[in-house]
mmCIF file of C-alpha atoms in Angstrom:
data_model
loop_
_atom_site.group_PDB
_atom_site.id
_atom_site.type_symbol
_atom_site.label_atom_id
_atom_site.label_comp_id
_atom_site.label_asym_id
_atom_site.label_seq_id
_atom_site.Cartn_x
_atom_site.Cartn_y
_atom_site.Cartn_z
ATOM 1 C CA UNK C 297 19.067 -1.234 -7.116
ATOM 2 C CA UNK C 298 19.780 -4.645 -5.944
ATOM 3 C CA UNK C 299 16.986 -7.410 -5.836
ATOM 4 C CA UNK C 300 17.659 -7.672 -2.679
ATOM 5 C CA UNK C 301 16.935 -4.087 -1.737
ATOM 6 C CA UNK C 302 13.720 -4.455 -3.954
ATOM 7 C CA UNK C 303 12.386 -7.708 -2.121
ATOM 8 C CA UNK C 304 12.592 -6.028 0.934
ATOM 9 C CA UNK C 305 10.833 -2.943 -0.139
ATOM 10 C CA UNK C 306 8.217 -5.289 -1.492
ATOM 11 C CA UNK C 307 7.872 -7.421 1.880
ATOM 12 C CA UNK C 308 7.986 -4.040 4.160
ATOM 13 C CA UNK C 309 5.063 -2.675 1.737
ATOM 14 C CA UNK C 310 2.991 -5.571 1.965
ATOM 15 C CA UNK C 311 3.380 -5.668 6.107
ATOM 16 C CA UNK C 312 2.915 -1.907 6.466
ATOM 17 C CA UNK C 313 -0.469 -2.445 4.270
ATOM 18 C CA UNK C 314 -1.397 -5.392 6.666
ATOM 19 C CA UNK C 315 -0.669 -2.893 9.989
ATOM 20 C CA UNK C 316 -2.846 -0.239 8.109
ATOM 21 C CA UNK C 317 -5.644 -2.781 8.134
ATOM 22 C CA UNK C 318 -5.036 -3.910 11.555
ATOM 23 C CA UNK C 319 -5.086 -0.231 12.968
ATOM 24 C CA UNK C 320 -8.350 0.320 10.835
ATOM 25 C CA UNK C 321 -9.712 -2.539 12.398
ATOM 26 C CA UNK C 322 -9.135 -1.830 16.387
ATOM 27 C CA UNK C 323 -9.463 1.835 15.776
ATOM 28 C CA UNK C 324 -12.563 3.915 17.259
ATOM 29 C CA UNK C 325 -15.278 4.545 14.843
ATOM 30 C CA UNK C 326 -14.336 7.736 12.677
ATOM 31 C CA UNK C 327 -16.885 10.741 12.757
ATOM 32 C CA UNK C 328 -19.112 10.111 9.966
ATOM 33 C CA UNK C 329 -21.082 13.426 7.980
ATOM 34 C CA UNK C 330 -19.109 16.255 9.613
ATOM 35 C CA UNK C 331 -17.359 19.155 8.042
ATOM 36 C CA UNK C 332 -13.649 18.826 6.634
ATOM 37 C CA UNK C 333 -12.356 20.477 9.576
ATOM 38 C CA UNK C 334 -13.753 18.207 11.945
ATOM 39 C CA UNK C 335 -11.956 14.925 10.048
ATOM 40 C CA UNK C 336 -8.621 16.777 10.642
ATOM 41 C CA UNK C 337 -9.489 17.279 14.236
ATOM 42 C CA UNK C 338 -10.493 14.111 14.984
ATOM 43 C CA UNK C 339 -7.617 12.728 13.350
ATOM 44 C CA UNK C 340 -5.188 14.704 15.908
ATOM 45 C CA UNK C 341 -7.227 13.576 18.829
ATOM 46 C CA UNK C 342 -7.101 10.011 18.352
ATOM 47 C CA UNK C 343 -3.479 7.924 18.219
ATOM 48 C CA UNK C 344 -4.855 5.331 16.292
ATOM 49 C CA UNK C 345 -6.219 7.083 13.738
ATOM 50 C CA UNK C 346 -3.239 9.276 13.473
ATOM 51 C CA UNK C 347 -1.288 6.568 13.263
ATOM 52 C CA UNK C 348 -3.215 4.980 10.434
ATOM 53 C CA UNK C 349 -2.769 8.261 8.434
ATOM 54 C CA UNK C 350 0.576 8.214 9.266
ATOM 55 C CA UNK C 351 1.373 4.890 7.759
ATOM 56 C CA UNK C 352 -0.710 5.808 4.939
ATOM 57 C CA UNK C 353 1.930 8.379 4.273
ATOM 58 C CA UNK C 354 4.723 6.143 4.703
ATOM 59 C CA UNK C 355 3.015 3.746 2.721
ATOM 60 C CA UNK C 356 2.098 6.312 -0.006
ATOM 61 C CA UNK C 357 5.580 7.431 -0.317
ATOM 62 C CA UNK C 358 7.344 3.896 -0.463
ATOM 63 C CA UNK C 359 4.931 2.966 -2.767
ATOM 64 C CA UNK C 360 6.172 5.881 -5.218
ATOM 65 C CA UNK C 361 9.699 4.486 -4.391
ATOM 66 C CA UNK C 362 8.952 1.503 -5.987
ATOM 67 C CA UNK C 363 7.101 2.704 -8.989
ATOM 68 C CA UNK C 364 9.791 4.468 -10.131
ATOM 69 C CA UNK C 365 12.584 1.846 -9.932
ATOM 70 C CA UNK C 366 13.492 0.781 -13.287
ATOM 71 C CA UNK C 367 11.737 -2.081 -14.600
ATOM 72 C CA UNK C 368 8.851 -2.431 -11.713
ATOM 73 C CA UNK C 369 7.222 -5.847 -12.001
ATOM 74 C CA UNK C 370 3.330 -6.176 -12.500
ATOM 75 C CA UNK C 371 2.274 -6.536 -9.406
ATOM 76 C CA UNK C 372 4.821 -4.544 -7.338
ATOM 77 C CA UNK C 373 3.239 -1.682 -9.836
ATOM 78 C CA UNK C 374 -0.019 -2.496 -9.351
ATOM 79 C CA UNK C 375 0.574 -2.381 -5.312
ATOM 80 C CA UNK C 376 2.165 0.766 -5.417
ATOM 81 C CA UNK C 377 -0.481 2.364 -7.552
ATOM 82 C CA UNK C 378 -3.338 1.251 -5.511
ATOM 83 C CA UNK C 379 -1.651 2.157 -2.065
ATOM 84 C CA UNK C 380 -1.335 5.757 -3.862
ATOM 85 C CA UNK C 381 -4.781 5.605 -4.973
ATOM 86 C CA UNK C 382 -5.609 4.293 -0.887
ATOM 87 C CA UNK C 383 -3.610 6.985 0.372
ATOM 88 C CA UNK C 384 -5.142 9.927 -1.783
ATOM 89 C CA UNK C 385 -8.483 8.595 -1.020
ATOM 90 C CA UNK C 386 -7.804 8.425 2.492
ATOM 91 C CA UNK C 387 -7.046 12.187 2.571
ATOM 92 C CA UNK C 388 -10.305 12.827 0.294
ATOM 93 C CA UNK C 389 -12.318 11.140 3.228
ATOM 94 C CA UNK C 390 -10.912 13.084 5.909
ATOM 95 C CA UNK C 391 -10.604 16.036 4.405
ATOM 96 C CA UNK C 392 -14.236 15.843 2.483
ATOM 97 C CA UNK C 393 -16.627 15.218 4.987
ATOM 98 C CA UNK C 394 -16.188 11.664 5.840
ATOM 99 C CA UNK C 395 -18.463 10.310 3.019
ATOM 100 C CA UNK C 396 -18.975 6.538 1.290
ATOM 101 C CA UNK C 397 -17.218 7.080 -1.906
ATOM 102 C CA UNK C 398 -13.952 8.454 -0.544
ATOM 103 C CA UNK C 399 -14.256 5.408 1.684
ATOM 104 C CA UNK C 400 -15.001 3.131 -0.749
ATOM 105 C CA UNK C 401 -11.887 3.899 -2.912
ATOM 106 C CA UNK C 402 -9.869 3.555 0.324
ATOM 107 C CA UNK C 403 -10.829 0.003 1.089
ATOM 108 C CA UNK C 404 -10.470 -0.908 -2.420
ATOM 109 C CA UNK C 405 -7.479 0.683 -3.253
ATOM 110 C CA UNK C 406 -6.204 -1.179 0.480
ATOM 111 C CA UNK C 407 -7.075 -4.426 -0.608
ATOM 112 C CA UNK C 408 -5.699 -4.402 -4.192
ATOM 113 C CA UNK C 409 -2.253 -2.973 -2.564
ATOM 114 C CA UNK C 410 -2.336 -5.702 0.007
ATOM 115 C CA UNK C 411 -2.841 -8.700 -2.436
ATOM 116 C CA UNK C 412 -0.842 -6.954 -5.039
ATOM 117 C CA UNK C 413 2.192 -6.224 -2.710
ATOM 118 C CA UNK C 414 1.887 -10.088 -0.963
ATOM 119 C CA UNK C 415 1.901 -11.657 -4.372
ATOM 120 C CA UNK C 416 4.842 -9.710 -5.928
ATOM 121 C CA UNK C 417 6.624 -10.493 -2.801
ATOM 122 C CA UNK C 418 5.784 -13.970 -2.597
ATOM 123 C CA UNK C 419 7.226 -13.999 -6.466
ATOM 124 C CA UNK C 420 10.355 -12.028 -5.281
ATOM 125 C CA UNK C 421 11.119 -15.203 -3.106
ATOM 126 C CA UNK C 422 10.436 -17.781 -5.532
ATOM 127 C CA UNK C 423 12.249 -16.128 -8.062
ATOM 128 C CA UNK C 424 15.201 -15.473 -5.302
ATOM 129 C CA UNK C 425 15.406 -19.259 -4.794
ATOM 130 C CA UNK C 426 14.630 -20.355 -8.444
ATOM 131 C CA UNK C 427 18.086 -17.787 -8.708
ATOM 132 C CA UNK C 428 16.010 -15.197 -11.233
ATOM 133 C CA UNK C 429 17.415 -12.003 -9.755
ATOM 134 C CA UNK C 430 14.424 -9.707 -10.729
ATOM 135 C CA UNK C 431 12.322 -11.515 -12.889
ATOM 136 C CA UNK C 432 10.216 -10.411 -15.727
ATOM 137 C CA UNK C 433 8.892 -6.918 -16.273
ATOM 138 C CA UNK C 434 5.868 -5.587 -16.619
ATOM 139 C CA UNK C 435 4.044 -6.728 -20.116
ATOM 140 C CA UNK C 436 6.748 -9.604 -20.629
ATOM 141 C CA UNK C 437 6.012 -13.261 -20.602
ATOM 142 C CA UNK C 438 7.870 -15.592 -17.656
ATOM 143 C CA UNK C 439 8.367 -18.190 -20.606
#
């Protein structure tokens, strides 16, 4: 995969993660403490919540693609793992009675994924300007 494609995927991941945060912020209050069925039912009847969950699935798939590419950089790998954790915690939250533990895991995963994706995207853009096509892989020094 070309460095340009990697950079675009990483930038798209960062923007999608930001969009999920916006959807979570503008969406209605999700029902808490209900049955697993009530969580899925609420998701089916609320367009913003459904968009949030659907984008979460897209992000998880895209993160897995980035993670499976040869030589993922440290921040790309961190963003990908955290995004998958956040998406998994989201499914746990919806299907598990809307408890605090999965909500916290989803939130922390989202914050880590968003910050790591933004850092990775900035690094890739900086490397492009410097003429370094891919940069160091996880565990390697820049010097």
